[in-house]
PDB file of C-alpha atoms in Angstrom:
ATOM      1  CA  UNK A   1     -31.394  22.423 -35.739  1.00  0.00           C
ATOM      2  CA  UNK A   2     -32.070  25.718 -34.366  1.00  0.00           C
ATOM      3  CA  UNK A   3     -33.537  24.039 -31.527  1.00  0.00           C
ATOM      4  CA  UNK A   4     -30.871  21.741 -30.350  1.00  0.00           C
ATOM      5  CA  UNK A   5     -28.936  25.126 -28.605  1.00  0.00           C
ATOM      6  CA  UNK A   6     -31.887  25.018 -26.185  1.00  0.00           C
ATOM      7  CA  UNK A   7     -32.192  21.248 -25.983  1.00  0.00           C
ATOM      8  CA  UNK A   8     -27.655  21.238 -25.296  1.00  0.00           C
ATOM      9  CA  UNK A   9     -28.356  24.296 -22.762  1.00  0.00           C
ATOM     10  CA  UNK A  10     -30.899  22.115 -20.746  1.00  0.00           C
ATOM     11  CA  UNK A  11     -28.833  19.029 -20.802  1.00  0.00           C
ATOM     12  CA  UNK A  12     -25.587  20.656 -19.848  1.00  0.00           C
ATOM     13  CA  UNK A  13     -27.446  22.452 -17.066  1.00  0.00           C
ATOM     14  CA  UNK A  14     -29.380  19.405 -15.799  1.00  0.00           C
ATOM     15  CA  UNK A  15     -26.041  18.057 -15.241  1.00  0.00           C
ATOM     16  CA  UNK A  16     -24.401  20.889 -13.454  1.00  0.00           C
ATOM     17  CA  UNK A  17     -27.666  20.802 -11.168  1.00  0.00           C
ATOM     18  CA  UNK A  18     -26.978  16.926 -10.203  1.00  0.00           C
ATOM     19  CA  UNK A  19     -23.579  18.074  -9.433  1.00  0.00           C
ATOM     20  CA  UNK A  20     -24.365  20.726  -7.257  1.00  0.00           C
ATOM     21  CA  UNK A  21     -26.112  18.048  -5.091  1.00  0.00           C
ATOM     22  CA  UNK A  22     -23.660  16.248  -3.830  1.00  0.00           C
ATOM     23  CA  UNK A  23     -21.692  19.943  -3.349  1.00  0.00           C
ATOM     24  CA  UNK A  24     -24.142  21.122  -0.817  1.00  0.00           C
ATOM     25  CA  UNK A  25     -24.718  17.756   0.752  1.00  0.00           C
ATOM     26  CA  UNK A  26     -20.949  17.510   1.346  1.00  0.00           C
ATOM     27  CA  UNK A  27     -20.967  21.136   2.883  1.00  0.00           C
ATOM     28  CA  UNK A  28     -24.035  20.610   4.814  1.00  0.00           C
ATOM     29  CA  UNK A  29     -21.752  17.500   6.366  1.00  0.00           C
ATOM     30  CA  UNK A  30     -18.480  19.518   7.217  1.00  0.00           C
ATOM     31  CA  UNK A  31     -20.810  21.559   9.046  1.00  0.00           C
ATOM     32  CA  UNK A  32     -22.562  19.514  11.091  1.00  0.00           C
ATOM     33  CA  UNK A  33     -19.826  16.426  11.949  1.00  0.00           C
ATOM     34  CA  UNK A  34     -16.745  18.427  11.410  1.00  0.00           C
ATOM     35  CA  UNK A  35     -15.469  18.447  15.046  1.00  0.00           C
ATOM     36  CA  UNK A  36     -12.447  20.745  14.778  1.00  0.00           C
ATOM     37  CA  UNK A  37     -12.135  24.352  13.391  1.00  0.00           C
ATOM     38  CA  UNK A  38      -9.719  22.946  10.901  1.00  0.00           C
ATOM     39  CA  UNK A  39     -12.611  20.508   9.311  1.00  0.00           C
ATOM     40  CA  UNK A  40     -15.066  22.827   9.211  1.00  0.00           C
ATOM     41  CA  UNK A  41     -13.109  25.379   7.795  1.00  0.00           C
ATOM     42  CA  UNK A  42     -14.136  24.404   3.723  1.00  0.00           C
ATOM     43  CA  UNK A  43     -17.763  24.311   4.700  1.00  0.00           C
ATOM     44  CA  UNK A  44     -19.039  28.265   4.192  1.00  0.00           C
ATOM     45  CA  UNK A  45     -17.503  28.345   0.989  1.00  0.00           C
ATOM     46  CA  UNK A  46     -18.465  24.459  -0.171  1.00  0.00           C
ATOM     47  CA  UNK A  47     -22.189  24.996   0.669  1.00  0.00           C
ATOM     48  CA  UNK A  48     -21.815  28.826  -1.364  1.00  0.00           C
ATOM     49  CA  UNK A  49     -20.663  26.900  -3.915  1.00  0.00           C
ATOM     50  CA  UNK A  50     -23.145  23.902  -4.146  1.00  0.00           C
ATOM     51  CA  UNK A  51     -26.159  27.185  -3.906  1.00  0.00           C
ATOM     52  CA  UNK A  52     -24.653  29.020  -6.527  1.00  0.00           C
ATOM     53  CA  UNK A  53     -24.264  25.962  -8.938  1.00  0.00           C
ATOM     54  CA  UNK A  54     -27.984  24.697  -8.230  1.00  0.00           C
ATOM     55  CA  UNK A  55     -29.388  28.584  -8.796  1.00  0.00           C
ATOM     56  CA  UNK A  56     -27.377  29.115 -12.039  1.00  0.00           C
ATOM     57  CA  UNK A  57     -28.465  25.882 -13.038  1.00  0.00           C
ATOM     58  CA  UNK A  58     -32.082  26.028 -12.563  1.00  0.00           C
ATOM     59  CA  UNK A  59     -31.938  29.467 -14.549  1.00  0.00           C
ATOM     60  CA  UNK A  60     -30.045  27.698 -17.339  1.00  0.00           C
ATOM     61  CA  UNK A  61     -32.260  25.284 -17.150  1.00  0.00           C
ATOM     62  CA  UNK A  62     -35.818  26.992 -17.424  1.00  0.00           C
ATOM     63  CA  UNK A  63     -34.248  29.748 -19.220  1.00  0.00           C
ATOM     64  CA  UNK A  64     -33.904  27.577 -22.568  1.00  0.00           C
ATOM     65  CA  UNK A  65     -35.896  25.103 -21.822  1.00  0.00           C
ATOM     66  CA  UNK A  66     -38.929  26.643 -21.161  1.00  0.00           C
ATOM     67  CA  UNK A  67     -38.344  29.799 -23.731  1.00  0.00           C
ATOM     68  CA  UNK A  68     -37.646  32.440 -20.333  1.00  0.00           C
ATOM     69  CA  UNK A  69     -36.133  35.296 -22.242  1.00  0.00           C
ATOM     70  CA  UNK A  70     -34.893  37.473 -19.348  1.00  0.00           C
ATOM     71  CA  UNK A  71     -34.444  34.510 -17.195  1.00  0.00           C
ATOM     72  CA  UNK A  72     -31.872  33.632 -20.115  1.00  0.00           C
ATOM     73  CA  UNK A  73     -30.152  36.568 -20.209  1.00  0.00           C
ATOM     74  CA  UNK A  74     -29.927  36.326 -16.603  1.00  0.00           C
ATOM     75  CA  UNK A  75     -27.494  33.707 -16.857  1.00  0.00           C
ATOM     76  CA  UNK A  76     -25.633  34.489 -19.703  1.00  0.00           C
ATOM     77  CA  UNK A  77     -24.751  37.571 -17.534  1.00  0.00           C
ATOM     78  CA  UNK A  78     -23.589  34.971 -14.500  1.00  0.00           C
ATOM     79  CA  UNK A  79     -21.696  32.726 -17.056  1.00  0.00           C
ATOM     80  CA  UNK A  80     -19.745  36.013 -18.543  1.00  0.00           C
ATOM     81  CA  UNK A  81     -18.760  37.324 -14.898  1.00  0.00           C
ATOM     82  CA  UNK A  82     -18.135  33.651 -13.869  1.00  0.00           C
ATOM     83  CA  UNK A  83     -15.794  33.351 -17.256  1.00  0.00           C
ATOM     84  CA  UNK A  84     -14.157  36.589 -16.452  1.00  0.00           C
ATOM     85  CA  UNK A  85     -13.681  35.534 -12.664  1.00  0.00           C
ATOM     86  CA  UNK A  86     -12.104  32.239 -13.362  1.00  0.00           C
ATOM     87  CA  UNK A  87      -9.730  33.592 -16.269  1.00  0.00           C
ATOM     88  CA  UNK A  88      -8.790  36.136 -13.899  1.00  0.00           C
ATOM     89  CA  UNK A  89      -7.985  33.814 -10.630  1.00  0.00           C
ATOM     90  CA  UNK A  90      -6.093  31.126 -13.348  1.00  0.00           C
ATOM     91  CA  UNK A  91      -3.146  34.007 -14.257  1.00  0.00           C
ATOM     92  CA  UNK A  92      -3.006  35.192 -10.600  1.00  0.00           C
ATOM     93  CA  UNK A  93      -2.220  31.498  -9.650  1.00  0.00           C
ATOM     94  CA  UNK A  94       0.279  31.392 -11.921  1.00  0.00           C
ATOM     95  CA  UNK A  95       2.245  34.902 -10.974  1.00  0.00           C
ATOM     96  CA  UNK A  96       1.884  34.001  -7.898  1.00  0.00           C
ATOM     97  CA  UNK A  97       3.338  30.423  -7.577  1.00  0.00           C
ATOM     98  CA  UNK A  98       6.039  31.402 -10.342  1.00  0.00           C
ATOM     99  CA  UNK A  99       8.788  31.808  -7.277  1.00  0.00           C
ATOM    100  CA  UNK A 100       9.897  29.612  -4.910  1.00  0.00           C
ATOM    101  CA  UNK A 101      11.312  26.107  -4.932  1.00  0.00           C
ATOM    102  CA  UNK A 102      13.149  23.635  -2.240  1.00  0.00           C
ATOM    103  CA  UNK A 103      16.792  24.067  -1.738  1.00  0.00           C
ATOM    104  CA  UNK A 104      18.848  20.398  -2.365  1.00  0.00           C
ATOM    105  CA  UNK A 105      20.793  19.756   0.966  1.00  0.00           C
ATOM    106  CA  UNK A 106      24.102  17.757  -0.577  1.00  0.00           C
ATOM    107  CA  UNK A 107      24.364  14.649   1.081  1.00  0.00           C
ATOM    108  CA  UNK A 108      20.558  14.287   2.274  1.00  0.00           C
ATOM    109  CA  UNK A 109      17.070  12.948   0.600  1.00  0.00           C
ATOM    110  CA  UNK A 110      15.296  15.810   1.755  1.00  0.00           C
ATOM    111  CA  UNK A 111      15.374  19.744   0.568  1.00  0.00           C
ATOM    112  CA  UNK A 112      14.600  22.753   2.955  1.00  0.00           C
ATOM    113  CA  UNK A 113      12.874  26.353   2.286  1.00  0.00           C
ATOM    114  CA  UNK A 114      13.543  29.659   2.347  1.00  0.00           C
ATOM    115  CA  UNK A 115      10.496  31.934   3.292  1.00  0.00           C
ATOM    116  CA  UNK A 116      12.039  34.854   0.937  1.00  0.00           C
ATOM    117  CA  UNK A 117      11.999  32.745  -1.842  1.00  0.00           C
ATOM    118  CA  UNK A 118       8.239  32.856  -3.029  1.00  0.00           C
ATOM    119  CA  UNK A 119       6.130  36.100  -3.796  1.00  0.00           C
ATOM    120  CA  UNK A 120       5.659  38.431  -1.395  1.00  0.00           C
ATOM    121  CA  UNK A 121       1.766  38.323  -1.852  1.00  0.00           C
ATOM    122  CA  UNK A 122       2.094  34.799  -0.236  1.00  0.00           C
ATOM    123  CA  UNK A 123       4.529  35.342   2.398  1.00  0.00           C
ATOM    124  CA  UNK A 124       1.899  38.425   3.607  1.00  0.00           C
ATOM    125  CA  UNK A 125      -0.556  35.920   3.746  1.00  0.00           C
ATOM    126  CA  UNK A 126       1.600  33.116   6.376  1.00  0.00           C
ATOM    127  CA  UNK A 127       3.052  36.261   8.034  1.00  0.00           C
ATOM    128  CA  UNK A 128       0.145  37.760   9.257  1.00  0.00           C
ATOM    129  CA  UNK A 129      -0.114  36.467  13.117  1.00  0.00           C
ATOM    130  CA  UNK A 130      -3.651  36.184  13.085  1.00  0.00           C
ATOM    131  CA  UNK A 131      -3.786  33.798   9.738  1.00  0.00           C
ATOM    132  CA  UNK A 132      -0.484  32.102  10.664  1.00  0.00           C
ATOM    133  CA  UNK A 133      -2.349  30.903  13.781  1.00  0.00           C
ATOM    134  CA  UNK A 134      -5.656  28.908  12.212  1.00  0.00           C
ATOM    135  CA  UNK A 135      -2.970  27.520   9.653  1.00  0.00           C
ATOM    136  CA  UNK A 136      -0.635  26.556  12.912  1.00  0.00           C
ATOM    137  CA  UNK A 137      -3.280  24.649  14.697  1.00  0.00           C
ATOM    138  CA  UNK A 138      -4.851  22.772  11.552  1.00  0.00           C
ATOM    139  CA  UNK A 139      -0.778  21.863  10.681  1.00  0.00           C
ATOM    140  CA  UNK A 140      -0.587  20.156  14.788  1.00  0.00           C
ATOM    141  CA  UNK A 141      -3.590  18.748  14.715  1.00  0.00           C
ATOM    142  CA  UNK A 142      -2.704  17.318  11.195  1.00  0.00           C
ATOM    143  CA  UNK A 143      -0.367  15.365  13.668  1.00  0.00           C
ATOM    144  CA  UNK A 144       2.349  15.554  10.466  1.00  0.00           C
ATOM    145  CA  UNK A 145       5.017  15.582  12.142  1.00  0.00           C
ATOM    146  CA  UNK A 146       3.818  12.447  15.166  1.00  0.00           C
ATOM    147  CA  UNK A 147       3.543  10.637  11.997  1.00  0.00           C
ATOM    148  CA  UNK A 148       7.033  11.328  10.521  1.00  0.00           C
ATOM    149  CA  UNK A 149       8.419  10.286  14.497  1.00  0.00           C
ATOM    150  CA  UNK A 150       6.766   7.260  14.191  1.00  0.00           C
ATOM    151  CA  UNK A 151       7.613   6.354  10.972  1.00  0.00           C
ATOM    152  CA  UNK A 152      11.298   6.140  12.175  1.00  0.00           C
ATOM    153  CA  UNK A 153      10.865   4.650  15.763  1.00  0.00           C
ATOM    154  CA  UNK A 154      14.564   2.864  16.589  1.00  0.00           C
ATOM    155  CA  UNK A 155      15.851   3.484  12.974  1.00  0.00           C
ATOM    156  CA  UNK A 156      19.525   4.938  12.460  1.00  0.00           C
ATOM    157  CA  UNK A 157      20.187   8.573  11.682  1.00  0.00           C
ATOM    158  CA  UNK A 158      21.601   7.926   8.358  1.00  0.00           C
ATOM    159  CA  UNK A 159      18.308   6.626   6.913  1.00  0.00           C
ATOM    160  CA  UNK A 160      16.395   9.829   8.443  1.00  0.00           C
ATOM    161  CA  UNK A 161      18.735  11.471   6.186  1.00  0.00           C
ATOM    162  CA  UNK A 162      18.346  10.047   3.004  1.00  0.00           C
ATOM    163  CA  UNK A 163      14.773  10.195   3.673  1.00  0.00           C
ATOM    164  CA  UNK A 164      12.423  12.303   1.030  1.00  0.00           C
ATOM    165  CA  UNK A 165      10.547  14.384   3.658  1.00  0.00           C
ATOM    166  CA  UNK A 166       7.161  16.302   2.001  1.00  0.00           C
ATOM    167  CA  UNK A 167       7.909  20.441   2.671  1.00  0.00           C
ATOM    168  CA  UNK A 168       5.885  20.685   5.589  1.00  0.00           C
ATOM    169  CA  UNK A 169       7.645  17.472   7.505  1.00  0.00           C
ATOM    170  CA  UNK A 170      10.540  19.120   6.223  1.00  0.00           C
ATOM    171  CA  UNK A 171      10.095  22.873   7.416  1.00  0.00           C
ATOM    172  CA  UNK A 172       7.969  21.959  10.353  1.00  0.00           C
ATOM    173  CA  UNK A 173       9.435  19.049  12.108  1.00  0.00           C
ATOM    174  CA  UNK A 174      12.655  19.324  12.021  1.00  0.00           C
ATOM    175  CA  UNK A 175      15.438  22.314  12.122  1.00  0.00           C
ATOM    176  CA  UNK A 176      17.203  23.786   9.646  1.00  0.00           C
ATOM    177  CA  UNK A 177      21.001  21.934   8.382  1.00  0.00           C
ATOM    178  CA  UNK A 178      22.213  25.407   9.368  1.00  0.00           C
ATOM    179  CA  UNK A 179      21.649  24.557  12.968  1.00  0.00           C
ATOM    180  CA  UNK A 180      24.208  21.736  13.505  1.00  0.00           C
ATOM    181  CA  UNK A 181      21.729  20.070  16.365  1.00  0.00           C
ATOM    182  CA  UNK A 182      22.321  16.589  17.408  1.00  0.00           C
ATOM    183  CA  UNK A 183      19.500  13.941  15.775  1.00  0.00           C
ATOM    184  CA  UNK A 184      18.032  12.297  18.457  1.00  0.00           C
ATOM    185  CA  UNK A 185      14.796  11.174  16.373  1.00  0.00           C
ATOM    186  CA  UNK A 186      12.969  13.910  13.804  1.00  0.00           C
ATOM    187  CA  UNK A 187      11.377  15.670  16.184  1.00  0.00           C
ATOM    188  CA  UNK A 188      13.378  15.950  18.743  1.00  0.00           C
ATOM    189  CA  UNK A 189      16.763  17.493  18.554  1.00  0.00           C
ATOM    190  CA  UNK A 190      19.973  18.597  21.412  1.00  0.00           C
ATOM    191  CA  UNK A 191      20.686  22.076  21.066  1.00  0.00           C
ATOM    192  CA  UNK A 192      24.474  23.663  20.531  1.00  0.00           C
ATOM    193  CA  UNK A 193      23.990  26.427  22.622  1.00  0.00           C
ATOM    194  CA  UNK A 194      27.718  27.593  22.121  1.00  0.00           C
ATOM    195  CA  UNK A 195      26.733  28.195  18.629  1.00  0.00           C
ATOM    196  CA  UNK A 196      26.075  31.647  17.427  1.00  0.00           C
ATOM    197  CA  UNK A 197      23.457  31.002  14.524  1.00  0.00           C
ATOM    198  CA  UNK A 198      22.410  33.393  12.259  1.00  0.00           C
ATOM    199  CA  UNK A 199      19.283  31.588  11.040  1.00  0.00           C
ATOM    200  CA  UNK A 200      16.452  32.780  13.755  1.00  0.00           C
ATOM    201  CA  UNK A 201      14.538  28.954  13.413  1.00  0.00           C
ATOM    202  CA  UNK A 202      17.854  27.987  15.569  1.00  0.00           C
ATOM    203  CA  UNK A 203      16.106  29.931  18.251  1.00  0.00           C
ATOM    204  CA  UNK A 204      12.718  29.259  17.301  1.00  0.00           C
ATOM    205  CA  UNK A 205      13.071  25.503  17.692  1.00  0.00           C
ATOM    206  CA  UNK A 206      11.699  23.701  20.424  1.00  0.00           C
ATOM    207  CA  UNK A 207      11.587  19.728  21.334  1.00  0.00           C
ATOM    208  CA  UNK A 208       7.743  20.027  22.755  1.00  0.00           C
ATOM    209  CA  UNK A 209       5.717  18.417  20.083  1.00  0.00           C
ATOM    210  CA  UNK A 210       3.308  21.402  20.320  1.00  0.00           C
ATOM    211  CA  UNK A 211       5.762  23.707  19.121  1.00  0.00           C
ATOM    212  CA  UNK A 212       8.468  22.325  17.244  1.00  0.00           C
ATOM    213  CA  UNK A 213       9.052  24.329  14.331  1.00  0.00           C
ATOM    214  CA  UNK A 214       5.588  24.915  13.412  1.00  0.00           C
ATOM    215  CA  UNK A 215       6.981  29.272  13.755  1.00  0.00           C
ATOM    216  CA  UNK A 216       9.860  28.490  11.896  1.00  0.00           C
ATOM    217  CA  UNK A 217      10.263  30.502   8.695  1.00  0.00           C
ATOM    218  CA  UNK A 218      10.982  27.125   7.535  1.00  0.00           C
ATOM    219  CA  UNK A 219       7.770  25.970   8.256  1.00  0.00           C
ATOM    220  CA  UNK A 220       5.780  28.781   6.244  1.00  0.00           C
ATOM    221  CA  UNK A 221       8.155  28.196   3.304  1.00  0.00           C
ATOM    222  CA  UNK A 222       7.076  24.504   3.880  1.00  0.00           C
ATOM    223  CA  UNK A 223       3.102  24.937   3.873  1.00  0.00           C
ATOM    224  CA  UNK A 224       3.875  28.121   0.421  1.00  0.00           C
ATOM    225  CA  UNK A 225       5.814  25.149  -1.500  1.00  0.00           C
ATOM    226  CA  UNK A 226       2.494  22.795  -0.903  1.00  0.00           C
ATOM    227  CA  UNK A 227       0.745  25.625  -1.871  1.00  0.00           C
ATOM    228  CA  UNK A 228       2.253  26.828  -4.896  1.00  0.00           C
ATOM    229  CA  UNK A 229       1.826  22.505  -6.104  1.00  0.00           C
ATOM    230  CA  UNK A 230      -1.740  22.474  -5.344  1.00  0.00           C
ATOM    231  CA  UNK A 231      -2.488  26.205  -6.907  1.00  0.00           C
ATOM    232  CA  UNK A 232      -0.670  24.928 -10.098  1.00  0.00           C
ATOM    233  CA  UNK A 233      -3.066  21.701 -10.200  1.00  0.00           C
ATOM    234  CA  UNK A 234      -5.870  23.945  -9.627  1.00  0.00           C
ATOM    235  CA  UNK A 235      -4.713  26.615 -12.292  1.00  0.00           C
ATOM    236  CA  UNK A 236      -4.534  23.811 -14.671  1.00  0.00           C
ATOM    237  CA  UNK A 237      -7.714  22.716 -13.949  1.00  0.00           C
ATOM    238  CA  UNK A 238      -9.263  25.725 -13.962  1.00  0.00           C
ATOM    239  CA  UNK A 239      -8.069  26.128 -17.922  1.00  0.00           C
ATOM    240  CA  UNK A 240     -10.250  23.118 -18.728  1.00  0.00           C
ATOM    241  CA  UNK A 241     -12.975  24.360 -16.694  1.00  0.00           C
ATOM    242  CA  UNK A 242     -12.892  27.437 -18.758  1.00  0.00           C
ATOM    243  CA  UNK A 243     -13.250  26.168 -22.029  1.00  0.00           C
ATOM    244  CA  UNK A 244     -16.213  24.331 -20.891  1.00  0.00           C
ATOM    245  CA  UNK A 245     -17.460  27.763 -19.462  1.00  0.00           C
ATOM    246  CA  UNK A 246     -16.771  29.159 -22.687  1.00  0.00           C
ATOM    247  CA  UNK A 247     -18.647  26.634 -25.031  1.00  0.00           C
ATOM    248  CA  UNK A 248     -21.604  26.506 -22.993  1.00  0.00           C
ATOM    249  CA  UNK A 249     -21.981  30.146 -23.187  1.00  0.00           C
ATOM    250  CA  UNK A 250     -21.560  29.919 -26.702  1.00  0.00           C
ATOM    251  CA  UNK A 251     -24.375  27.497 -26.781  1.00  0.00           C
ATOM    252  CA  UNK A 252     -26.418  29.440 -24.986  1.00  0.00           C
ATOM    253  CA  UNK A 253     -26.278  32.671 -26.767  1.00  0.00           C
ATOM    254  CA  UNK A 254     -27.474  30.661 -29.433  1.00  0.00           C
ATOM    255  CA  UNK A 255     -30.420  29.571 -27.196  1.00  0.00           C
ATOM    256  CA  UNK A 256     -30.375  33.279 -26.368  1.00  0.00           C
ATOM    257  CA  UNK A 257     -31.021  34.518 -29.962  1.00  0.00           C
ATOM    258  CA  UNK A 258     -33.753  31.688 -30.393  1.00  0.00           C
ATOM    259  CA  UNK A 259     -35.730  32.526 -27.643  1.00  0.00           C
ATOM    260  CA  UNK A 260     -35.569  36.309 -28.910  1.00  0.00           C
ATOM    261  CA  UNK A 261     -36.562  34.831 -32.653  1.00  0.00           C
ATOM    262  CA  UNK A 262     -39.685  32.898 -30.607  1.00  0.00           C
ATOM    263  CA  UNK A 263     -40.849  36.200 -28.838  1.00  0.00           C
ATOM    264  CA  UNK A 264     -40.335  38.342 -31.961  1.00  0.00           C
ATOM    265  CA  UNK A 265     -42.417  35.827 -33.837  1.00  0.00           C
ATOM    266  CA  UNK A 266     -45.006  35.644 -31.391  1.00  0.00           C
ATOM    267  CA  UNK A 267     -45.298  39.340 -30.959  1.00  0.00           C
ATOM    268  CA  UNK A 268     -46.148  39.249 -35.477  1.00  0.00           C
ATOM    269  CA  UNK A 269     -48.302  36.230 -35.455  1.00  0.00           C
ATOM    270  CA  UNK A 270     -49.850  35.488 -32.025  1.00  0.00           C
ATOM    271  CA  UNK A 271     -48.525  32.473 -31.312  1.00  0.00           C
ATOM    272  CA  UNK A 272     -45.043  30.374 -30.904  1.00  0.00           C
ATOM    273  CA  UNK A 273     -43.536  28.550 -33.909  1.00  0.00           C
TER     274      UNK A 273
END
């Protein structure tokens, strides 16, 4: 019984290692056939990830398996920072994504966002020029918003309107209500320039399907709304991930304490039990 700690560390850690596999493989890829900045953006941090599950693995892994003491410990260190690290990054997602949500438009399918609405850790992030404009280019070459035009080639305004536009078609490719611009199709729109408006996307917005809205307020509220949803799924995620974390450290400072019993036994008698 006192065995099956080390045996359950192994296992657990064996499988970990044939996950990290496919991890690095699928970095290795974005690297190498990703043909825009946008596509090869994940790959850095997908191949760090695929290394560091393979080398925590293996020390899992020989650690119990083969009775490695220090090479045990080792990891149990890892597997406590890793614990604290993911506990850590699971609240921030959730004060973080705790503001912000789509404003209803009455008579329309569709909702539109307000940049001031979410926490001011995220809108640092989108306003910062220098971020704003990787984010920018992956969002056009995305080509979100030629998809939303063609989606409605020759069909009448009214069912644009009742439409259920995602917060980026919503923010990006088309202005604000507030604007009072003449629907032409959804991405291109005639101005009122005797209008005063007080909303600065008014201004902002531009018919050339390179600019658009995509430096529209709207448009960073749009992309914060998508991701404050996909932090949340993550955050979730990461709760389940944690409890595995948690029971396989458990396990192994079980393994831990056998290994120690082995060495202290060996030390007495000469030999393992």
């Amino acid at each position: 019984m006192a065995r099956c700690s080390n045996n359950l560390v192994g296992i657990l850690n064996f499988l970990v290692f044939l996950l990290s596999i496919p991890i690095l493989a699928g970095g290795i890829w974005l690297s190498q056939k990703g043909s825009t900045e946008c596509e090869r953006f994940l790959d850095k941090p997908v191949i760090a990830l695929g290394v560091f599950l393979m080398v925590v693995a293996i020390a899992g892994l020989i650690g119990s398996c083969c009775r490695v003491t220090w090479l045990l410990w080792v990891y149990l260190f890892v597997m406590f920072l890793l614990i604290l690290l993911v506990f850590c990054i699971t609240v921030f997602a959730f004060v973080v994504t705790n503001k912000g949500a789509g404003e209803a438009i009455e008579g329309k399918g569709y909702k539109e966002y307000r940049l001031g609405d979410y926490s001011d850790w995220l809108q640092k992030r989108v306003e910062n020029g220098k971020n704003w404009n990787k984010i920018r280019s992956c969002l056009v070459e995305s080509k979100v918003c030629s998809k939303l035009e063609a989606k409605f080639v020759n069909v009448p305004v009214t069912s644009f309107y009742n439409e259920h536009l995602t917060a980026l078609q919503s923010g990006c490719c088309k202005p604000s209500d507030e604007c009072g611009f003449e629907y032409v199709n959804p991405t291109t729109w005639n101005k009122n320039t005797t209008v005063t408006h007080n909303n600065p996307d008014c201004q902002t917005w531009d018919n050339a399907k390179e600019k658009l809205c995509f430096d529209c307020q709207s448009c960073k509220a749009g992309l914060l709304d998508n991701v404050k949803s996909a932090w949340k799924k993550v955050a979730i995620v990461n709760i389940i991930f944690l409890v595995f974390l948690i029971i396989v450290y458990s396990v192994g400072c079980c393994a831990f304490r056998n290994n120690k019993r082995d060495d202290s036994y060996t030390r007495t008698y000469g030999y393992k039990p």
